[in-house]
Amino acid sequence: MAGGMPDRNFLVTVFQQVDKDRSGAIDARELQAALSNGNWTPFNPDTVRLMIGMFDKRGEGTINFNEFGSLWKYVTDWQNCFRSFDNDKSGSISQPELKTAVITFGYRFSDQFFDVLMKRFDRSGKGNIYFDDFIQCCISLHNLTQLFSQHDTDRDGIITVSYEQFLHMVFSLRV
């Protein structure tokens, strides 16, 4: 069933296990408790809020059962992606593995920028990015690229913006 939606009965069971307060909706705290990095570290709360925001169509800060199904597939797809770039099967992404992933996604950056990415998304400070921060890194790159592209009308990789426009871009972005 790779790539497809999991069985509905399975999803109902998982949803009920995650929905600890039986409210019929999952909030960030419940979702964080249910997600795993596979290394006993709690899932990054920023990544959890980012994912809830992506699937919360009602703007309530929670996801209902239907939204949960989409989020489950999304997390599973990211897990498969993460595993495919974790070449040494360490359970984390090293800088060379991150570089391979990001280049595979179509980005071209200097080694200095990969140092910046590692510093930003390596919460452990050990030279590794765990699953939750890998998701956040990739979503951030995607969102920032989309925002940049809106201003790069001639597609030359260079934009001219005022300081206020820049601040508006940064503060309006969900990262």
Short mmCIF file of N, CA and C in Angstrom, two decimals:
data_model
loop_
_atom_site.label_atom_id
_atom_site.label_comp_id
_atom_site.label_asym_id
_atom_site.label_seq_id
_atom_site.Cartn_x
_atom_site.Cartn_y
_atom_site.Cartn_z
N MET A 1 0.82 -1.19 0.00
CA MET A 1 0.00 0.00 0.00
C MET A 1 0.87 1.26 0.00
N ALA A 2 2.10 1.16 -0.43
CA ALA A 2 3.01 2.31 -0.44
C ALA A 2 2.43 3.43 -1.31
N GLY A 3 2.45 4.64 -0.76
CA GLY A 3 1.99 5.79 -1.51
C GLY A 3 0.51 6.05 -1.38
N GLY A 4 -0.31 4.99 -1.12
CA GLY A 4 -1.75 5.17 -1.00
C GLY A 4 -2.16 5.47 0.42
N MET A 5 -3.47 5.69 0.60
CA MET A 5 -4.00 5.94 1.94
C MET A 5 -4.11 4.62 2.69
N PRO A 6 -3.80 4.62 3.98
CA PRO A 6 -3.95 3.40 4.76
C PRO A 6 -5.43 3.06 4.95
N ASP A 7 -5.69 1.85 5.39
CA ASP A 7 -7.02 1.37 5.65
C ASP A 7 -7.75 2.30 6.63
N ARG A 8 -9.02 2.60 6.34
CA ARG A 8 -9.80 3.53 7.17
C ARG A 8 -9.91 3.05 8.61
N ASN A 9 -10.14 1.75 8.81
CA ASN A 9 -10.27 1.22 10.17
C ASN A 9 -8.98 1.41 10.95
N PHE A 10 -7.84 1.24 10.28
CA PHE A 10 -6.54 1.47 10.91
C PHE A 10 -6.43 2.93 11.34
N LEU A 11 -6.80 3.84 10.43
CA LEU A 11 -6.72 5.27 10.74
C LEU A 11 -7.64 5.66 11.89
N VAL A 12 -8.85 5.06 11.94
CA VAL A 12 -9.79 5.35 13.03
C VAL A 12 -9.15 4.95 14.36
N THR A 13 -8.54 3.76 14.39
CA THR A 13 -7.89 3.27 15.61
C THR A 13 -6.77 4.22 16.03
N VAL A 14 -5.92 4.61 15.09
CA VAL A 14 -4.81 5.50 15.41
C VAL A 14 -5.34 6.85 15.87
N PHE A 15 -6.34 7.40 15.16
CA PHE A 15 -6.91 8.69 15.52
C PHE A 15 -7.43 8.66 16.96
N GLN A 16 -8.14 7.60 17.31
CA GLN A 16 -8.70 7.49 18.66
C GLN A 16 -7.59 7.39 19.71
N GLN A 17 -6.49 6.74 19.37
CA GLN A 17 -5.36 6.64 20.31
C GLN A 17 -4.70 8.00 20.51
N VAL A 18 -4.62 8.80 19.44
CA VAL A 18 -3.96 10.11 19.50
C VAL A 18 -4.86 11.13 20.19
N ASP A 19 -6.17 11.04 19.94
CA ASP A 19 -7.15 11.99 20.50
C ASP A 19 -7.41 11.64 21.97
N LYS A 20 -6.44 11.96 22.82
CA LYS A 20 -6.47 11.55 24.23
C LYS A 20 -7.68 12.10 24.99
N ASP A 21 -8.10 13.32 24.67
CA ASP A 21 -9.22 13.92 25.41
C ASP A 21 -10.58 13.61 24.78
N ARG A 22 -10.58 12.79 23.75
CA ARG A 22 -11.82 12.35 23.07
C ARG A 22 -12.66 13.52 22.56
N SER A 23 -11.99 14.57 22.08
CA SER A 23 -12.71 15.76 21.61
C SER A 23 -13.15 15.62 20.15
N GLY A 24 -12.64 14.62 19.46
CA GLY A 24 -12.94 14.48 18.04
C GLY A 24 -12.00 15.28 17.16
N ALA A 25 -11.01 15.91 17.79
CA ALA A 25 -10.00 16.67 17.05
C ALA A 25 -8.67 16.50 17.78
N ILE A 26 -7.61 16.63 17.02
CA ILE A 26 -6.26 16.46 17.57
C ILE A 26 -5.58 17.82 17.58
N ASP A 27 -5.05 18.20 18.76
CA ASP A 27 -4.32 19.45 18.85
C ASP A 27 -2.81 19.16 18.77
N ALA A 28 -2.02 20.21 18.80
CA ALA A 28 -0.57 20.07 18.63
C ALA A 28 0.04 19.22 19.74
N ARG A 29 -0.44 19.38 20.97
CA ARG A 29 0.11 18.61 22.10
C ARG A 29 -0.14 17.11 21.91
N GLU A 30 -1.37 16.76 21.50
CA GLU A 30 -1.70 15.35 21.27
C GLU A 30 -0.90 14.77 20.12
N LEU A 31 -0.76 15.56 19.04
CA LEU A 31 -0.02 15.07 17.89
C LEU A 31 1.46 14.90 18.23
N GLN A 32 2.02 15.85 18.97
CA GLN A 32 3.43 15.74 19.35
C GLN A 32 3.68 14.47 20.15
N ALA A 33 2.75 14.15 21.06
CA ALA A 33 2.90 12.96 21.89
C ALA A 33 2.83 11.68 21.05
N ALA A 34 2.14 11.74 19.92
CA ALA A 34 1.95 10.55 19.09
C ALA A 34 3.07 10.34 18.06
N LEU A 35 3.78 11.41 17.72
CA LEU A 35 4.81 11.30 16.69
C LEU A 35 6.15 10.91 17.30
N SER A 36 6.95 10.22 16.50
CA SER A 36 8.23 9.73 17.00
C SER A 36 9.34 10.02 16.01
N ASN A 37 10.50 10.39 16.57
CA ASN A 37 11.70 10.53 15.76
C ASN A 37 12.42 9.20 15.62
N GLY A 38 11.98 8.22 16.38
CA GLY A 38 12.63 6.93 16.36
C GLY A 38 13.89 6.89 17.22
N ASN A 39 14.11 7.93 18.04
CA ASN A 39 15.31 7.95 18.87
C ASN A 39 14.99 8.44 20.28
N TRP A 40 13.76 8.34 20.69
CA TRP A 40 13.29 8.70 22.03
C TRP A 40 13.30 10.20 22.30
N THR A 41 13.53 11.03 21.28
CA THR A 41 13.45 12.48 21.49
C THR A 41 12.06 12.95 21.09
N PRO A 42 11.52 13.95 21.81
CA PRO A 42 10.19 14.44 21.44
C PRO A 42 10.23 15.16 20.10
N PHE A 43 9.13 15.06 19.37
CA PHE A 43 9.00 15.73 18.09
C PHE A 43 9.05 17.24 18.32
N ASN A 44 9.75 17.95 17.45
CA ASN A 44 9.89 19.40 17.55
C ASN A 44 8.50 20.06 17.54
N PRO A 45 8.14 20.83 18.59
CA PRO A 45 6.82 21.47 18.62
C PRO A 45 6.58 22.41 17.44
N ASP A 46 7.64 23.05 16.94
CA ASP A 46 7.49 23.94 15.78
C ASP A 46 7.08 23.14 14.54
N THR A 47 7.66 21.95 14.36
CA THR A 47 7.30 21.11 13.22
C THR A 47 5.86 20.64 13.36
N VAL A 48 5.45 20.28 14.57
CA VAL A 48 4.08 19.83 14.81
C VAL A 48 3.09 20.95 14.48
N ARG A 49 3.37 22.16 14.97
CA ARG A 49 2.47 23.30 14.68
C ARG A 49 2.43 23.59 13.18
N LEU A 50 3.57 23.50 12.53
CA LEU A 50 3.63 23.74 11.09
C LEU A 50 2.75 22.74 10.34
N MET A 51 2.83 21.46 10.73
CA MET A 51 2.02 20.43 10.05
C MET A 51 0.53 20.60 10.37
N ILE A 52 0.20 20.91 11.61
CA ILE A 52 -1.22 21.14 11.95
C ILE A 52 -1.73 22.29 11.09
N GLY A 53 -0.95 23.36 10.98
CA GLY A 53 -1.35 24.51 10.17
C GLY A 53 -1.57 24.16 8.71
N MET A 54 -0.79 23.22 8.21
CA MET A 54 -0.93 22.83 6.80
C MET A 54 -2.22 22.06 6.54
N PHE A 55 -2.69 21.30 7.53
CA PHE A 55 -3.85 20.42 7.32
C PHE A 55 -5.12 20.91 8.01
N ASP A 56 -5.03 21.94 8.83
CA ASP A 56 -6.17 22.49 9.55
C ASP A 56 -6.94 23.43 8.62
N LYS A 57 -7.89 22.88 7.89
CA LYS A 57 -8.62 23.66 6.89
C LYS A 57 -9.60 24.64 7.53
N ARG A 58 -9.96 24.40 8.80
CA ARG A 58 -10.95 25.24 9.48
C ARG A 58 -10.29 26.37 10.26
N GLY A 59 -8.96 26.34 10.38
CA GLY A 59 -8.26 27.39 11.11
C GLY A 59 -8.48 27.37 12.61
N GLU A 60 -8.71 26.19 13.18
CA GLU A 60 -9.01 26.07 14.60
C GLU A 60 -7.81 25.61 15.44
N GLY A 61 -6.68 25.32 14.79
CA GLY A 61 -5.52 24.85 15.53
C GLY A 61 -5.57 23.38 15.86
N THR A 62 -6.54 22.68 15.25
CA THR A 62 -6.67 21.23 15.45
C THR A 62 -6.93 20.58 14.09
N ILE A 63 -6.81 19.26 14.06
CA ILE A 63 -7.18 18.54 12.84
C ILE A 63 -8.24 17.51 13.19
N ASN A 64 -9.22 17.39 12.30
CA ASN A 64 -10.27 16.39 12.51
C ASN A 64 -9.85 15.07 11.85
N PHE A 65 -10.72 14.10 11.85
CA PHE A 65 -10.35 12.78 11.34
C PHE A 65 -9.93 12.82 9.87
N ASN A 66 -10.70 13.52 9.03
CA ASN A 66 -10.36 13.57 7.59
C ASN A 66 -9.01 14.24 7.37
N GLU A 67 -8.76 15.33 8.09
CA GLU A 67 -7.49 16.02 7.97
C GLU A 67 -6.35 15.14 8.50
N PHE A 68 -6.65 14.35 9.54
CA PHE A 68 -5.65 13.44 10.11
C PHE A 68 -5.20 12.41 9.07
N GLY A 69 -6.14 11.90 8.28
CA GLY A 69 -5.79 10.93 7.23
C GLY A 69 -4.79 11.51 6.25
N SER A 70 -5.00 12.76 5.86
CA SER A 70 -4.06 13.42 4.95
C SER A 70 -2.71 13.66 5.62
N LEU A 71 -2.74 14.06 6.89
CA LEU A 71 -1.50 14.28 7.62
C LEU A 71 -0.73 12.98 7.80
N TRP A 72 -1.45 11.88 8.08
CA TRP A 72 -0.80 10.57 8.25
C TRP A 72 -0.05 10.19 6.98
N LYS A 73 -0.70 10.36 5.83
CA LYS A 73 -0.05 10.05 4.55
C LYS A 73 1.16 10.95 4.34
N TYR A 74 1.02 12.22 4.67
CA TYR A 74 2.10 13.19 4.51
C TYR A 74 3.32 12.78 5.35
N VAL A 75 3.09 12.44 6.62
CA VAL A 75 4.18 12.03 7.51
C VAL A 75 4.82 10.74 7.01
N THR A 76 4.00 9.80 6.56
CA THR A 76 4.52 8.53 6.05
C THR A 76 5.39 8.76 4.81
N ASP A 77 4.93 9.63 3.91
CA ASP A 77 5.73 9.95 2.72
C ASP A 77 7.06 10.59 3.11
N TRP A 78 7.04 11.50 4.10
CA TRP A 78 8.28 12.13 4.57
C TRP A 78 9.20 11.09 5.21
N GLN A 79 8.60 10.14 5.94
CA GLN A 79 9.39 9.10 6.58
C GLN A 79 10.13 8.27 5.53
N ASN A 80 9.43 7.92 4.46
CA ASN A 80 10.07 7.16 3.37
C ASN A 80 11.17 7.98 2.71
N CYS A 81 10.91 9.27 2.51
CA CYS A 81 11.92 10.17 1.93
C CYS A 81 13.14 10.23 2.85
N PHE A 82 12.90 10.45 4.15
CA PHE A 82 13.97 10.55 5.14
C PHE A 82 14.84 9.29 5.11
N ARG A 83 14.18 8.14 5.14
CA ARG A 83 14.92 6.86 5.14
C ARG A 83 15.75 6.69 3.88
N SER A 84 15.22 7.19 2.76
CA SER A 84 15.95 7.02 1.49
C SER A 84 17.24 7.84 1.46
N PHE A 85 17.31 8.93 2.26
CA PHE A 85 18.52 9.75 2.29
C PHE A 85 19.42 9.44 3.49
N ASP A 86 18.90 8.68 4.45
CA ASP A 86 19.70 8.26 5.60
C ASP A 86 20.52 7.03 5.18
N ASN A 87 21.56 7.28 4.39
CA ASN A 87 22.31 6.20 3.76
C ASN A 87 22.96 5.24 4.74
N ASP A 88 23.43 5.76 5.87
CA ASP A 88 24.10 4.89 6.84
C ASP A 88 23.11 4.29 7.86
N LYS A 89 21.82 4.55 7.67
CA LYS A 89 20.75 4.02 8.52
C LYS A 89 20.97 4.36 9.99
N SER A 90 21.47 5.57 10.25
CA SER A 90 21.75 6.01 11.62
C SER A 90 20.51 6.55 12.32
N GLY A 91 19.45 6.81 11.57
CA GLY A 91 18.25 7.41 12.15
C GLY A 91 18.30 8.92 12.15
N SER A 92 19.35 9.47 11.52
CA SER A 92 19.46 10.92 11.39
C SER A 92 20.13 11.24 10.06
N ILE A 93 20.06 12.50 9.69
CA ILE A 93 20.63 12.96 8.42
C ILE A 93 21.88 13.78 8.74
N SER A 94 23.01 13.33 8.21
CA SER A 94 24.27 14.07 8.37
C SER A 94 24.33 15.17 7.32
N GLN A 95 25.32 16.03 7.40
CA GLN A 95 25.42 17.11 6.42
C GLN A 95 25.59 16.58 4.99
N PRO A 96 26.45 15.58 4.74
CA PRO A 96 26.53 15.05 3.37
C PRO A 96 25.19 14.46 2.89
N GLU A 97 24.46 13.78 3.79
CA GLU A 97 23.16 13.22 3.42
C GLU A 97 22.15 14.34 3.15
N LEU A 98 22.20 15.41 3.95
CA LEU A 98 21.32 16.56 3.72
C LEU A 98 21.62 17.19 2.38
N LYS A 99 22.90 17.34 2.07
CA LYS A 99 23.30 17.94 0.79
C LYS A 99 22.76 17.10 -0.37
N THR A 100 22.88 15.78 -0.27
CA THR A 100 22.35 14.89 -1.31
C THR A 100 20.84 15.08 -1.46
N ALA A 101 20.13 15.13 -0.33
CA ALA A 101 18.67 15.29 -0.38
C ALA A 101 18.29 16.61 -1.03
N VAL A 102 18.89 17.69 -0.57
CA VAL A 102 18.53 19.02 -1.06
C VAL A 102 18.87 19.17 -2.55
N ILE A 103 19.99 18.62 -2.98
CA ILE A 103 20.35 18.65 -4.41
C ILE A 103 19.36 17.82 -5.21
N THR A 104 18.95 16.67 -4.66
CA THR A 104 17.96 15.82 -5.33
C THR A 104 16.65 16.57 -5.51
N PHE A 105 16.30 17.44 -4.54
CA PHE A 105 15.07 18.24 -4.63
C PHE A 105 15.20 19.37 -5.64
N GLY A 106 16.39 19.57 -6.20
CA GLY A 106 16.58 20.56 -7.25
C GLY A 106 17.24 21.85 -6.82
N TYR A 107 17.71 21.93 -5.58
CA TYR A 107 18.37 23.14 -5.10
C TYR A 107 19.87 23.04 -5.33
N ARG A 108 20.49 24.21 -5.55
CA ARG A 108 21.94 24.28 -5.70
C ARG A 108 22.45 25.35 -4.74
N PHE A 109 23.16 24.91 -3.70
CA PHE A 109 23.67 25.83 -2.69
C PHE A 109 25.16 25.59 -2.47
N SER A 110 25.82 26.60 -1.91
CA SER A 110 27.24 26.49 -1.56
C SER A 110 27.40 25.64 -0.30
N ASP A 111 28.61 25.14 -0.08
CA ASP A 111 28.88 24.40 1.14
C ASP A 111 28.65 25.27 2.37
N GLN A 112 28.93 26.56 2.25
CA GLN A 112 28.71 27.47 3.37
C GLN A 112 27.22 27.53 3.75
N PHE A 113 26.35 27.47 2.74
CA PHE A 113 24.92 27.50 3.05
C PHE A 113 24.48 26.19 3.70
N PHE A 114 25.07 25.07 3.31
CA PHE A 114 24.74 23.81 3.98
C PHE A 114 25.17 23.85 5.45
N ASP A 115 26.27 24.57 5.74
CA ASP A 115 26.67 24.78 7.14
C ASP A 115 25.57 25.53 7.88
N VAL A 116 24.99 26.55 7.24
CA VAL A 116 23.91 27.33 7.84
C VAL A 116 22.69 26.45 8.09
N LEU A 117 22.32 25.63 7.10
CA LEU A 117 21.17 24.72 7.27
C LEU A 117 21.38 23.78 8.45
N MET A 118 22.59 23.22 8.54
CA MET A 118 22.88 22.31 9.64
C MET A 118 22.76 23.03 10.99
N LYS A 119 23.33 24.22 11.08
CA LYS A 119 23.26 24.97 12.35
C LYS A 119 21.80 25.27 12.71
N ARG A 120 21.00 25.58 11.73
CA ARG A 120 19.60 25.96 11.97
C ARG A 120 18.73 24.77 12.36
N PHE A 121 18.96 23.60 11.75
CA PHE A 121 18.03 22.48 11.94
C PHE A 121 18.60 21.32 12.75
N ASP A 122 19.85 21.41 13.19
CA ASP A 122 20.44 20.38 14.05
C ASP A 122 20.24 20.80 15.51
N ARG A 123 19.08 20.45 16.08
CA ARG A 123 18.76 20.85 17.45
C ARG A 123 19.66 20.18 18.48
N SER A 124 20.20 19.00 18.15
CA SER A 124 21.03 18.29 19.13
C SER A 124 22.44 18.86 19.19
N GLY A 125 22.84 19.59 18.14
CA GLY A 125 24.19 20.14 18.09
C GLY A 125 25.26 19.08 17.85
N LYS A 126 24.85 17.92 17.36
CA LYS A 126 25.78 16.80 17.16
C LYS A 126 26.09 16.52 15.69
N GLY A 127 25.71 17.46 14.81
CA GLY A 127 25.99 17.26 13.40
C GLY A 127 25.01 16.35 12.69
N ASN A 128 23.80 16.22 13.26
CA ASN A 128 22.77 15.37 12.67
C ASN A 128 21.42 16.07 12.74
N ILE A 129 20.60 15.81 11.74
CA ILE A 129 19.24 16.33 11.72
C ILE A 129 18.30 15.14 11.85
N TYR A 130 17.42 15.22 12.87
CA TYR A 130 16.46 14.14 13.09
C TYR A 130 15.25 14.34 12.20
N PHE A 131 14.39 13.33 12.18
CA PHE A 131 13.25 13.28 11.26
C PHE A 131 12.39 14.54 11.32
N ASP A 132 12.01 14.99 12.53
CA ASP A 132 11.13 16.15 12.65
C ASP A 132 11.76 17.41 12.07
N ASP A 133 13.04 17.60 12.35
CA ASP A 133 13.72 18.80 11.85
C ASP A 133 14.02 18.70 10.35
N PHE A 134 14.16 17.48 9.84
CA PHE A 134 14.31 17.29 8.39
C PHE A 134 13.04 17.75 7.68
N ILE A 135 11.89 17.38 8.23
CA ILE A 135 10.61 17.83 7.65
C ILE A 135 10.56 19.36 7.67
N GLN A 136 10.88 19.94 8.82
CA GLN A 136 10.83 21.40 8.94
C GLN A 136 11.79 22.07 7.98
N CYS A 137 12.98 21.54 7.84
CA CYS A 137 13.98 22.09 6.91
C CYS A 137 13.44 22.08 5.48
N CYS A 138 12.90 20.95 5.06
CA CYS A 138 12.40 20.83 3.68
C CYS A 138 11.19 21.72 3.43
N ILE A 139 10.27 21.78 4.39
CA ILE A 139 9.10 22.66 4.25
C ILE A 139 9.55 24.12 4.19
N SER A 140 10.50 24.48 5.05
CA SER A 140 11.01 25.86 5.07
C SER A 140 11.63 26.23 3.74
N LEU A 141 12.48 25.35 3.21
CA LEU A 141 13.09 25.62 1.90
C LEU A 141 12.02 25.79 0.83
N HIS A 142 11.04 24.92 0.84
CA HIS A 142 9.96 24.99 -0.15
C HIS A 142 9.19 26.31 -0.02
N ASN A 143 8.79 26.67 1.21
CA ASN A 143 8.01 27.89 1.42
C ASN A 143 8.81 29.14 1.07
N LEU A 144 10.08 29.17 1.48
CA LEU A 144 10.92 30.33 1.16
C LEU A 144 11.14 30.44 -0.35
N THR A 145 11.30 29.31 -1.02
CA THR A 145 11.49 29.31 -2.48
C THR A 145 10.24 29.84 -3.18
N GLN A 146 9.07 29.41 -2.71
CA GLN A 146 7.83 29.91 -3.31
C GLN A 146 7.70 31.42 -3.13
N LEU A 147 8.01 31.88 -1.93
CA LEU A 147 7.94 33.31 -1.64
C LEU A 147 8.91 34.09 -2.51
N PHE A 148 10.13 33.60 -2.63
CA PHE A 148 11.15 34.24 -3.46
C PHE A 148 10.68 34.28 -4.92
N SER A 149 10.12 33.16 -5.38
CA SER A 149 9.69 33.05 -6.79
C SER A 149 8.61 34.07 -7.14
N GLN A 150 7.77 34.42 -6.17
CA GLN A 150 6.73 35.42 -6.43
C GLN A 150 7.34 36.77 -6.80
N HIS A 151 8.55 37.04 -6.31
CA HIS A 151 9.21 38.31 -6.58
C HIS A 151 10.24 38.20 -7.71
N ASP A 152 10.62 36.98 -8.06
CA ASP A 152 11.63 36.76 -9.11
C ASP A 152 10.91 36.57 -10.44
N THR A 153 10.29 37.64 -10.92
CA THR A 153 9.43 37.55 -12.11
C THR A 153 10.21 37.20 -13.38
N ASP A 154 11.49 37.59 -13.46
CA ASP A 154 12.26 37.27 -14.67
C ASP A 154 13.06 35.96 -14.50
N ARG A 155 12.90 35.30 -13.36
CA ARG A 155 13.49 33.98 -13.09
C ARG A 155 15.02 33.96 -13.24
N ASP A 156 15.67 35.02 -12.74
CA ASP A 156 17.14 35.04 -12.82
C ASP A 156 17.80 34.74 -11.48
N GLY A 157 16.97 34.44 -10.47
CA GLY A 157 17.52 34.11 -9.16
C GLY A 157 17.92 35.33 -8.34
N ILE A 158 17.50 36.51 -8.78
CA ILE A 158 17.82 37.75 -8.06
C ILE A 158 16.53 38.56 -7.93
N ILE A 159 16.30 39.09 -6.73
CA ILE A 159 15.14 39.96 -6.54
C ILE A 159 15.60 41.26 -5.88
N THR A 160 14.83 42.31 -6.10
CA THR A 160 15.07 43.59 -5.44
C THR A 160 13.82 43.90 -4.63
N VAL A 161 14.01 44.00 -3.31
CA VAL A 161 12.89 44.32 -2.43
C VAL A 161 13.35 45.37 -1.43
N SER A 162 12.40 46.15 -0.97
CA SER A 162 12.71 47.13 0.08
C SER A 162 12.83 46.38 1.40
N TYR A 163 13.39 47.07 2.38
CA TYR A 163 13.53 46.47 3.70
C TYR A 163 12.16 46.08 4.26
N GLU A 164 11.16 46.95 4.10
CA GLU A 164 9.83 46.64 4.59
C GLU A 164 9.23 45.44 3.85
N GLN A 165 9.42 45.37 2.53
CA GLN A 165 8.94 44.21 1.77
C GLN A 165 9.60 42.93 2.29
N PHE A 166 10.90 42.99 2.54
CA PHE A 166 11.64 41.85 3.07
C PHE A 166 11.05 41.41 4.41
N LEU A 167 10.83 42.37 5.32
CA LEU A 167 10.27 42.04 6.62
C LEU A 167 8.88 41.46 6.47
N HIS A 168 8.09 42.00 5.58
CA HIS A 168 6.73 41.47 5.32
C HIS A 168 6.83 40.02 4.86
N MET A 169 7.77 39.75 3.94
CA MET A 169 7.97 38.39 3.44
C MET A 169 8.31 37.44 4.60
N VAL A 170 9.26 37.85 5.42
CA VAL A 170 9.73 37.00 6.50
C VAL A 170 8.65 36.76 7.56
N PHE A 171 7.97 37.83 7.98
CA PHE A 171 7.00 37.68 9.07
C PHE A 171 5.68 37.06 8.62
N SER A 172 5.39 37.09 7.33
CA SER A 172 4.14 36.48 6.87
C SER A 172 4.32 34.99 6.57
N LEU A 173 5.55 34.52 6.60
CA LEU A 173 5.84 33.14 6.25
C LEU A 173 5.67 32.22 7.44
N ARG A 174 5.02 31.09 7.22
CA ARG A 174 4.90 30.07 8.26
C ARG A 174 6.06 29.11 8.13
N VAL A 175 7.02 29.25 9.02
CA VAL A 175 8.15 28.32 8.99
C VAL A 175 8.33 27.69 10.35
#
